[in-house]
mmCIF file of C-alpha atoms and ligand atoms in Angstrom:
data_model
loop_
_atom_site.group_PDB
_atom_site.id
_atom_site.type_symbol
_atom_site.label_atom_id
_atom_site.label_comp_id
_atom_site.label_asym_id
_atom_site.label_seq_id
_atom_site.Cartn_x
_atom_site.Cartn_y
_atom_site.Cartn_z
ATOM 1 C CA UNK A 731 128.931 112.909 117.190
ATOM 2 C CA UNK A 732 128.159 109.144 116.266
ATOM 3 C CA UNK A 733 130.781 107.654 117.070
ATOM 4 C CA UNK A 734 130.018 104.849 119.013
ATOM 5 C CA UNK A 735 126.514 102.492 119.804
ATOM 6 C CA UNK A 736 127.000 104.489 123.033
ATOM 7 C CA UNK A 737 126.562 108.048 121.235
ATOM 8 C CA UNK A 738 123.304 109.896 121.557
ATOM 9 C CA UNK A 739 121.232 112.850 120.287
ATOM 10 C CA UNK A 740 120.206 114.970 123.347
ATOM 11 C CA UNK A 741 116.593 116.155 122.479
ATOM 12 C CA UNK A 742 115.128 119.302 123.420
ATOM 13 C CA UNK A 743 114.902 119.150 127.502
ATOM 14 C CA UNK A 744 118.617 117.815 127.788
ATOM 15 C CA UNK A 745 117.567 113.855 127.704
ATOM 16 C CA UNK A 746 119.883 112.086 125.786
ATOM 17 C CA UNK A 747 118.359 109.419 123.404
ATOM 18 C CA UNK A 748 120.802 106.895 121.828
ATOM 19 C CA UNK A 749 121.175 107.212 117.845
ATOM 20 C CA UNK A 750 120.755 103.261 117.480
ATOM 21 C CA UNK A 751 118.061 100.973 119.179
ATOM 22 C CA UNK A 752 116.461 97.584 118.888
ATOM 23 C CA UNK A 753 112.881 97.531 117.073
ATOM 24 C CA UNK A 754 110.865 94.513 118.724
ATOM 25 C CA UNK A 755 107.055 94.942 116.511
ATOM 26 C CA UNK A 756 106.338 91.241 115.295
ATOM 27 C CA UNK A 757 108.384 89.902 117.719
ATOM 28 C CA UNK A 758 106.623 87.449 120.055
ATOM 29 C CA UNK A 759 106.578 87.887 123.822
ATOM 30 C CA UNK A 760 108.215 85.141 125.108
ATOM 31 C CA UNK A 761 111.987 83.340 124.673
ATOM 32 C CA UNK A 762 111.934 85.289 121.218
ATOM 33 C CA UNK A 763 112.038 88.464 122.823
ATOM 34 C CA UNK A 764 113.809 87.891 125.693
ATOM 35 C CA UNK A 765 116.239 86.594 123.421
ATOM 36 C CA UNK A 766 116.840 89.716 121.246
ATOM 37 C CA UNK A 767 116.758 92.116 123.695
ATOM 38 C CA UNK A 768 119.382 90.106 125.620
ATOM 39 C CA UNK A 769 121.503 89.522 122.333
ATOM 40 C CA UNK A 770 121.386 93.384 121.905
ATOM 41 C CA UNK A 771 122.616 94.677 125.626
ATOM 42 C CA UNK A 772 124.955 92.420 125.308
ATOM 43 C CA UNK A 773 125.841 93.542 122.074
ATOM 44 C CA UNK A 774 126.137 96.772 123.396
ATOM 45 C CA UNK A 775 122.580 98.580 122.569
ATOM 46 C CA UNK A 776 121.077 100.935 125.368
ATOM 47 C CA UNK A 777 117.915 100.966 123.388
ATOM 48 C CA UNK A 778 114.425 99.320 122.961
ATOM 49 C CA UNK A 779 111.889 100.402 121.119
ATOM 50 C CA UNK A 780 108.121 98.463 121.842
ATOM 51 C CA UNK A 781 104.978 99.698 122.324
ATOM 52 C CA UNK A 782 101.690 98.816 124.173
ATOM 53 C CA UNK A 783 100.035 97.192 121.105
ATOM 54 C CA UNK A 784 103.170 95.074 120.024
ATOM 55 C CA UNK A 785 102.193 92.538 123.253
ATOM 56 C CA UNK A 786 105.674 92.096 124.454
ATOM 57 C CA UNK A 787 105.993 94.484 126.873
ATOM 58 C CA UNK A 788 106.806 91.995 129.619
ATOM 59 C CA UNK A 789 108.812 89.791 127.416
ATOM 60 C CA UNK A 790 110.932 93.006 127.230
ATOM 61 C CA UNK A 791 110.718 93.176 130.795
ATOM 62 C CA UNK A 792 111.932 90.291 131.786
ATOM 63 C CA UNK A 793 114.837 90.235 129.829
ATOM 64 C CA UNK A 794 115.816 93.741 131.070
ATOM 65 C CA UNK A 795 116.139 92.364 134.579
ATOM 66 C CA UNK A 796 117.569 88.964 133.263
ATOM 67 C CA UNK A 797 120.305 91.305 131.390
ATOM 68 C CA UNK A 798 121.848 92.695 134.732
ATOM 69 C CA UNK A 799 121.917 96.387 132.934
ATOM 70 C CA UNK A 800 121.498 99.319 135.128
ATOM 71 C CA UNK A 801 118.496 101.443 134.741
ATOM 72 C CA UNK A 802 119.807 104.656 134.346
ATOM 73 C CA UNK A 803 121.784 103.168 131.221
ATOM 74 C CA UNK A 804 119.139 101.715 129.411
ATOM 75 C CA UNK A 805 116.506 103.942 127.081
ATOM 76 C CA UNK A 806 112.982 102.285 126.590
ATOM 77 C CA UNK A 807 110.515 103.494 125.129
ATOM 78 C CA UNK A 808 106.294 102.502 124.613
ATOM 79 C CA UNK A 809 103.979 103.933 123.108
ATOM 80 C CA UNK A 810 99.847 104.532 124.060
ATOM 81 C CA UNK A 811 97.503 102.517 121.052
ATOM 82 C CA UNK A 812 95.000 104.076 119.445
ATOM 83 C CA UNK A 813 91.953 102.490 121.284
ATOM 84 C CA UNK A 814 93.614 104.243 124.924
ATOM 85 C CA UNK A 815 93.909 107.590 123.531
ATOM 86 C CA UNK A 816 92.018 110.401 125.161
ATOM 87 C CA UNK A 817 93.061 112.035 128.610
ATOM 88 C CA UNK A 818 92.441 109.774 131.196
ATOM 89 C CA UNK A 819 92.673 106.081 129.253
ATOM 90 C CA UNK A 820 96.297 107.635 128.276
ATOM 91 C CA UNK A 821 97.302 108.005 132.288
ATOM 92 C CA UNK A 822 95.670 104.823 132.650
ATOM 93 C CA UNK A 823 97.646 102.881 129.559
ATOM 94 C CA UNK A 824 100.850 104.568 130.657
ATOM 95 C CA UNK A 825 100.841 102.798 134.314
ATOM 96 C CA UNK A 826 99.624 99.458 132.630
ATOM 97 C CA UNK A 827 102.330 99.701 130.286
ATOM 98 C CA UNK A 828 104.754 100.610 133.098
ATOM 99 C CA UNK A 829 103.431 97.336 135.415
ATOM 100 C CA UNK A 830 103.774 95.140 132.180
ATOM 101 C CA UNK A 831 107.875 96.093 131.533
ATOM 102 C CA UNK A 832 108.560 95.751 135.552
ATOM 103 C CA UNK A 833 109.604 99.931 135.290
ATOM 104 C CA UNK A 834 108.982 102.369 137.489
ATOM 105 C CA UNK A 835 109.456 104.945 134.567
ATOM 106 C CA UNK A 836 110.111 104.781 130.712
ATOM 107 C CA UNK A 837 112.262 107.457 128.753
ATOM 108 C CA UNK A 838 110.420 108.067 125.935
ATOM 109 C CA UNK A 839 106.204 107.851 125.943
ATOM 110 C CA UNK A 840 104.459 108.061 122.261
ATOM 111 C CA UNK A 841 101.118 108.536 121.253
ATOM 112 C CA UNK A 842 101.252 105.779 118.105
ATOM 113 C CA UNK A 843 99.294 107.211 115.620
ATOM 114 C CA UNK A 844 97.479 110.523 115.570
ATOM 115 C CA UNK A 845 94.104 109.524 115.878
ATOM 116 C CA UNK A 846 91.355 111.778 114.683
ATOM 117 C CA UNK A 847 89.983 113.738 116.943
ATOM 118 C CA UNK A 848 91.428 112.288 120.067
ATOM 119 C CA UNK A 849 95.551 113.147 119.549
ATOM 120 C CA UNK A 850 95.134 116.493 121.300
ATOM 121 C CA UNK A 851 93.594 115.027 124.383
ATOM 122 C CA UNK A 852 96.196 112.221 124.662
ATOM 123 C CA UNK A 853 98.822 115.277 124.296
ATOM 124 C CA UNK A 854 97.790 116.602 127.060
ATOM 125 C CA UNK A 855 98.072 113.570 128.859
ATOM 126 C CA UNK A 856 101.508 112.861 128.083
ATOM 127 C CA UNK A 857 102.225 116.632 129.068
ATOM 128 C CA UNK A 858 100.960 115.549 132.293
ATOM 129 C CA UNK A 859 102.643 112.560 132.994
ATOM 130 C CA UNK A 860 106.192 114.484 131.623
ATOM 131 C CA UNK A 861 105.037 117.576 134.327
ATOM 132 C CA UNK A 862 104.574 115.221 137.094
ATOM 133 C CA UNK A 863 108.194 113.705 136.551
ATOM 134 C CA UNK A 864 106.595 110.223 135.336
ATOM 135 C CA UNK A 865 108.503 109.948 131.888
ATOM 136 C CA UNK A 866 111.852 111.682 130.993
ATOM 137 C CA UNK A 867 110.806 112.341 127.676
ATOM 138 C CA UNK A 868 107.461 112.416 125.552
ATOM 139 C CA UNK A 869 106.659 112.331 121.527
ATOM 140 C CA UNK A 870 104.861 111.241 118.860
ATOM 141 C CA UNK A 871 104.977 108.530 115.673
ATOM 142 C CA UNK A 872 103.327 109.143 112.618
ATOM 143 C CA UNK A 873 103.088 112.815 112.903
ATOM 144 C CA UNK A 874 102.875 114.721 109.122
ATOM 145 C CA UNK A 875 103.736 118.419 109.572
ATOM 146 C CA UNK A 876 100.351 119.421 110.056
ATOM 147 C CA UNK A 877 99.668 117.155 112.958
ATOM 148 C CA UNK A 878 102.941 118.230 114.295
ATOM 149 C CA UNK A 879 101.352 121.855 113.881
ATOM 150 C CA UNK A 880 97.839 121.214 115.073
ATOM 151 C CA UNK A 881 99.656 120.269 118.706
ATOM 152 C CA UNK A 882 102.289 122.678 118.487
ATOM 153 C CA UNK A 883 99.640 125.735 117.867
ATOM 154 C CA UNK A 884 98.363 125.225 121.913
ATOM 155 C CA UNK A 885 100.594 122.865 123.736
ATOM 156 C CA UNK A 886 103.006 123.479 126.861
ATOM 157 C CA UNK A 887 105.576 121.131 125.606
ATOM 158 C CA UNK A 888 106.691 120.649 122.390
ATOM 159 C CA UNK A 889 107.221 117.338 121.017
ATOM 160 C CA UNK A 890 110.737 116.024 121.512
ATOM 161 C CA UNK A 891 110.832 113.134 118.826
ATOM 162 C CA UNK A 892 108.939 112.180 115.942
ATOM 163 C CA UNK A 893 109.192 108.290 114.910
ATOM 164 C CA UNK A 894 107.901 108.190 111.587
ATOM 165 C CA UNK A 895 108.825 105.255 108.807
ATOM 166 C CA UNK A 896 112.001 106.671 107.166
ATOM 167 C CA UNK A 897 114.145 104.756 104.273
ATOM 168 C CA UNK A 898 115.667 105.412 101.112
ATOM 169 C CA UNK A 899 112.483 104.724 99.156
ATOM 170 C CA UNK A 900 110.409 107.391 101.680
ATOM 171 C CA UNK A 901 112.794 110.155 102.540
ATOM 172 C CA UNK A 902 110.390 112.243 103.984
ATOM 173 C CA UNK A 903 112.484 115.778 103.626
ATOM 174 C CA UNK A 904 109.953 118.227 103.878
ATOM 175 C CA UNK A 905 109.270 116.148 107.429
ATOM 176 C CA UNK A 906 112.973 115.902 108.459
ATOM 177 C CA UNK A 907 113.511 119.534 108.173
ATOM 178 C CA UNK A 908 110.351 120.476 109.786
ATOM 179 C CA UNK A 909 111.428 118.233 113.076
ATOM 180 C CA UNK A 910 115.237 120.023 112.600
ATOM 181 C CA UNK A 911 113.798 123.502 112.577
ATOM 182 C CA UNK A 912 111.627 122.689 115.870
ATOM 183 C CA UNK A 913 114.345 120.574 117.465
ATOM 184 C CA UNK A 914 112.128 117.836 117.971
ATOM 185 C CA UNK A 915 114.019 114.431 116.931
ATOM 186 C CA UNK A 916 113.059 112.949 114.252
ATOM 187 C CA UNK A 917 113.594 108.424 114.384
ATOM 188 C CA UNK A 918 113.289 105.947 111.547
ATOM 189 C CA UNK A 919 110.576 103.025 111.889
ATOM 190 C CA UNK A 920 111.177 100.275 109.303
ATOM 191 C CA UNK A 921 114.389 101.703 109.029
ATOM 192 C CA UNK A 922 115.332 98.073 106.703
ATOM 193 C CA UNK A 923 112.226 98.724 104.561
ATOM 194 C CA UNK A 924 111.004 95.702 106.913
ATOM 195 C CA UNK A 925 113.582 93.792 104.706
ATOM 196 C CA UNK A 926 112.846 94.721 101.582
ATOM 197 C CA UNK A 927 114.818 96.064 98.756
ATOM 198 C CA UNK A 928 117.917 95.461 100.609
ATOM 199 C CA UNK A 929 119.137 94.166 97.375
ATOM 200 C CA UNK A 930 118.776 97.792 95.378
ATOM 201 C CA UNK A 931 121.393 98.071 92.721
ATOM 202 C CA UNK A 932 122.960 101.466 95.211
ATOM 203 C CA UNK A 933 122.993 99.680 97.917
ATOM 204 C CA UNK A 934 124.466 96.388 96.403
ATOM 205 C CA UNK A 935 127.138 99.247 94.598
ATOM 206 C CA UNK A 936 127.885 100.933 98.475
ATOM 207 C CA UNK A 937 127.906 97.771 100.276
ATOM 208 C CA UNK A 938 130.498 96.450 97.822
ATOM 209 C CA UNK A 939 132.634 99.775 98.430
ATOM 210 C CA UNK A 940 132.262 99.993 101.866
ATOM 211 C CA UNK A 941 133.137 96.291 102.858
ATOM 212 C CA UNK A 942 129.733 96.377 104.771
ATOM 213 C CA UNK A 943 126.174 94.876 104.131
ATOM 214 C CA UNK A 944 123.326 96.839 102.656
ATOM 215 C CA UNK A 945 121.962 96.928 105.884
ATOM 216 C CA UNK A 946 124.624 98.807 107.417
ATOM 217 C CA UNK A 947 124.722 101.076 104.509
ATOM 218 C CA UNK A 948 121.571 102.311 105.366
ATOM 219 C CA UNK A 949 121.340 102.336 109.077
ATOM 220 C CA UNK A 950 124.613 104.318 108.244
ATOM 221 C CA UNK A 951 122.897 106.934 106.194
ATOM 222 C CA UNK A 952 120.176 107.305 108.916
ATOM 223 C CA UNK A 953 122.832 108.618 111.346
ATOM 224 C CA UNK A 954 124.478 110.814 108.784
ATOM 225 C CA UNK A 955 121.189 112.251 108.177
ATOM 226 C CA UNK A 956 120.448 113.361 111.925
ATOM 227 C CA UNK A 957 118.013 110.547 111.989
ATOM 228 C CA UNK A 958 118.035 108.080 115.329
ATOM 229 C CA UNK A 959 117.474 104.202 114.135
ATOM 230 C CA UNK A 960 115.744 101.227 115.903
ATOM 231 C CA UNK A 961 116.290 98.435 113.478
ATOM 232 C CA UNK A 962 114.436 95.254 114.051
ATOM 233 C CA UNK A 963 115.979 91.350 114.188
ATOM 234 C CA UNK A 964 115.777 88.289 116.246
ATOM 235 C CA UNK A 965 118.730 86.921 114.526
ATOM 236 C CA UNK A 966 121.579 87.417 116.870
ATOM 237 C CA UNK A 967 124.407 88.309 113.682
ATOM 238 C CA UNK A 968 122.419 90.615 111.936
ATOM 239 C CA UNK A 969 121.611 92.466 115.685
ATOM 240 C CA UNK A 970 125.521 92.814 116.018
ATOM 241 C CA UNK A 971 125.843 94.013 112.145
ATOM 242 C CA UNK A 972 122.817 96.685 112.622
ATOM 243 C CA UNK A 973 125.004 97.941 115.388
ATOM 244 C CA UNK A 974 128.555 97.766 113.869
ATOM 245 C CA UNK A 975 127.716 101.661 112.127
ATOM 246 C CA UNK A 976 130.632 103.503 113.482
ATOM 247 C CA UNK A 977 133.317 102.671 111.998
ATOM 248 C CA UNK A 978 132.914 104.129 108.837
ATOM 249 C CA UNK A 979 131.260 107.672 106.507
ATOM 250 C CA UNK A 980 129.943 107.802 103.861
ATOM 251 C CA UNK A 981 131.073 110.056 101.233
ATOM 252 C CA UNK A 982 128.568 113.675 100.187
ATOM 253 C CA UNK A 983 128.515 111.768 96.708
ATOM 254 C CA UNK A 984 127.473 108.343 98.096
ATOM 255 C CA UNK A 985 124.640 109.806 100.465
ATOM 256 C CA UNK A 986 123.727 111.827 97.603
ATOM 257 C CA UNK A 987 123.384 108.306 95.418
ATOM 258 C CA UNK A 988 121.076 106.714 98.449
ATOM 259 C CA UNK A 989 118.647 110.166 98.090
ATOM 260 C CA UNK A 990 118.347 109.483 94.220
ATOM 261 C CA UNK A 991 116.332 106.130 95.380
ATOM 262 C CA UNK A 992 113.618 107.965 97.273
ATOM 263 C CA UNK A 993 109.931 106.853 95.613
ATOM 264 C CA UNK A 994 107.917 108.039 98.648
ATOM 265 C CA UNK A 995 106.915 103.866 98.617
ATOM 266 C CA UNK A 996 105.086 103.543 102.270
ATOM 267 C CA UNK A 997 105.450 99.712 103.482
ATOM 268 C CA UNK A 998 103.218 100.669 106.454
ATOM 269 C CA UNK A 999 99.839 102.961 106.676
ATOM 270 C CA UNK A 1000 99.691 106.222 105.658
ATOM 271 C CA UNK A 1001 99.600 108.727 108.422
ATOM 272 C CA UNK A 1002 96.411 110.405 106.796
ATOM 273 C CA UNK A 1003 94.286 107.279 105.637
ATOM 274 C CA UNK A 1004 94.433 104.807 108.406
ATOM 275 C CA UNK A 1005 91.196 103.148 110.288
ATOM 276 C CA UNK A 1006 92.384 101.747 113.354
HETATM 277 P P1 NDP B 1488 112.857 96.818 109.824
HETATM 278 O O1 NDP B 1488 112.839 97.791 108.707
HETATM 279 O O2 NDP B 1488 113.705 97.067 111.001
HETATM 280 O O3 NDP B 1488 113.180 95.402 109.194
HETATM 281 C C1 NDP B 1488 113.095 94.215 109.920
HETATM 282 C C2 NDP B 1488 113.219 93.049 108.940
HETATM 283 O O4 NDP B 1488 114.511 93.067 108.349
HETATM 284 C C3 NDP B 1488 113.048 91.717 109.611
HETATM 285 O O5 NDP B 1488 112.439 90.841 108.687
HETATM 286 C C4 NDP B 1488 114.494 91.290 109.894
HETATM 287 O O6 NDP B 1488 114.596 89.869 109.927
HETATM 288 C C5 NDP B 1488 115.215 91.860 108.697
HETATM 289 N N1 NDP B 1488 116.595 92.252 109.021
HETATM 290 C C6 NDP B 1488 117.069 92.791 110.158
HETATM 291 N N2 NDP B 1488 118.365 93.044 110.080
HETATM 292 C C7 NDP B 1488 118.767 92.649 108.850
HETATM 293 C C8 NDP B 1488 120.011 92.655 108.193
HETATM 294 N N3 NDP B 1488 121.104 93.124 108.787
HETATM 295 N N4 NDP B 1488 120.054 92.165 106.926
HETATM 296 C C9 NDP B 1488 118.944 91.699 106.324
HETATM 297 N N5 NDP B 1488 117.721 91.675 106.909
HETATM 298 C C10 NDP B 1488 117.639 92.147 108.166
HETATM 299 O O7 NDP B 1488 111.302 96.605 110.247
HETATM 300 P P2 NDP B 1488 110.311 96.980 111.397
HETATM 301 O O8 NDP B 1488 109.036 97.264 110.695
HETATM 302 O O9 NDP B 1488 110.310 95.977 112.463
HETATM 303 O O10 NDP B 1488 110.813 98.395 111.996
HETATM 304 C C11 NDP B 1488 111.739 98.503 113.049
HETATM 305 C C12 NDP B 1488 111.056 98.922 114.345
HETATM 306 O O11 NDP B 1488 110.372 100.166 114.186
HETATM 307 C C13 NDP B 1488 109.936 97.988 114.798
HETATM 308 O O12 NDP B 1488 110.396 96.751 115.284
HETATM 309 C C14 NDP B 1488 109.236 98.861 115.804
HETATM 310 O O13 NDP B 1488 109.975 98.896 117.017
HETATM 311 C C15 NDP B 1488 109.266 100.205 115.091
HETATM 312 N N6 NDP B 1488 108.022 100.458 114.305
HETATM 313 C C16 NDP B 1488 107.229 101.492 114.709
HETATM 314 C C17 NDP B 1488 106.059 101.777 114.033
HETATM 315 C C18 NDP B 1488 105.222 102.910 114.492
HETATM 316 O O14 NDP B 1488 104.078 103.023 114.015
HETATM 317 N N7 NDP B 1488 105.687 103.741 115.382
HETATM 318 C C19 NDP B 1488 105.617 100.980 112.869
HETATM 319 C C20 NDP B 1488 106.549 99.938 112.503
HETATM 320 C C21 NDP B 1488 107.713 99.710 113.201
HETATM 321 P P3 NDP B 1488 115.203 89.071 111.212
HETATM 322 O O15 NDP B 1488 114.439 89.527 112.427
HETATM 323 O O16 NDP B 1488 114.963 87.657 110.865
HETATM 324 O O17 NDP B 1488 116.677 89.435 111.276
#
């Protein structure tokens, strides 16, 4: 199944959606960005993950086009920011977000955070925009069960991916299987604990065994877990080395070892207390 950077999950309507991407939040719109997302196509990666409020959606732009790749090969995806949810602001933020990457279409369209009050509408929206052959595939991010409920109880099309944070220290099980049962795809944000606690005595103990980095280790464990990964760098090694995931498994005991660290420790909001 993952085999290769060029393996993918195919999600619920038959899109396939590559297990690995490139994370680009924090990274700044201009040579920095063009930069990484050039390092990583060349490097092999089909993915990019950005999003509307991240500010580099041209930066990623422009370095698609620079890069040469195809279109059909490549998988982007963006996401619609809290302040454009609702129905029509949501059509509206898709096109600008479309203008801004140079696209004519994106693969995968998120609502960011499941605003109050407002996430329903924006569902609809992205219903729409999937209906009228706009995006190839729509989802959410930060979706706990019961938001993934509250949608599922009246929409046309159920969710095909959830992108939630997801790391050793928040495993998030009760979430994974939900997303398994309902085939909707569940993907890692902060998959690197946003570089933290890469130095965890397990992870130290399996990078040592392994011959890989900590890094790896973990990205590794996503995949093992069913879990589709869009680690973040603008260093052009450690892009390569968040990549290099396929050529070895890790043992039922070892994965086993990595679930012992969960602490449910958010680095990012929580889904259900957040005020913007
Ligand atoms: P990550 O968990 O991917 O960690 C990124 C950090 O780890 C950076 O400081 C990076 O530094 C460092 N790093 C990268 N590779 C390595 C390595 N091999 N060894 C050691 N350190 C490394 O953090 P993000 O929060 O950026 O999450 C990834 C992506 O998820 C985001 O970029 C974004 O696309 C998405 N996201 C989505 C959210 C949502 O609400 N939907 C919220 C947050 C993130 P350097 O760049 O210098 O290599």
């Amino acid at each position: 199944m993952t085999t290769s950077l060029q393996s993918a999950t195919t999600l619920h309507n038959g899109v396939n959606m590559p297990w690995v991407g490139l994370g680009v939040w924090k990274v700044d719109n201009g040579r920095e960005v063009e930069q990484a997302v050039q390092w990583a196509i060349a490097a092999g990666y089909k993915s990019i993950d950005t999003a509307a409020v991240y500010g580099n959606e041209e930066g990623v732009g422009r370095a698609l086009k620079q890069s040469g790749a195809s279109r059909e090969q490549l998988f982007i995806t963006t996401k619609v920011w809290n302040s454009d949810q609702g129905y029509d602001s949501t059509l509206a933020a898709y096109e600008e977000s479309c203008r801004k990457l140079g696209l004519d279409y994106v693969d995968l369209y998120l609502v960011h955070w499941p605003v109050k009050g407002k996430y329903k509408e924006t569902w609809r929206a992205l219903e729409k925009l999937y209906k009228d052959g706009k995006v190839r595939a729509i989802g959410v991010s930060n979706f706990q069960i019961h938001h993934l409920q509250d949608v599922m109880a009246d929409c046309e099309v159920v969710p095909m991916v959830n992108q939630v944070e997801y790391h050793p220290l928040l495993q998030q099980r009760e979430l994974l299987a939900f997303c398994k049962e309902h085939r909707i795809q569940m993907e890692a944000w902060s998959p690197l604990m946003q570089g933290n606690s890469l130095d965890h005595p397990v992870l130290r103990e399996l990078a040592a065994k392994y011959g890989r980095t900590p890094a790896q280790i973990v990205l590794r464990w996503d995949l093992q877990n069913g879990v589709v990964t869009i680690p973040k760098s603008v260093n052009e090694s450690r892009i390569r080395e968040n990549a290099d995931l396929f050529g070895f498994e890790l043992s039922a005991e070892d994965m086993d070892k990595i679930a012992s660290m969960n602490q449910n420790k958010r680095f990012g909001p929580d889904p259900d207390n957040f005020n913007f």
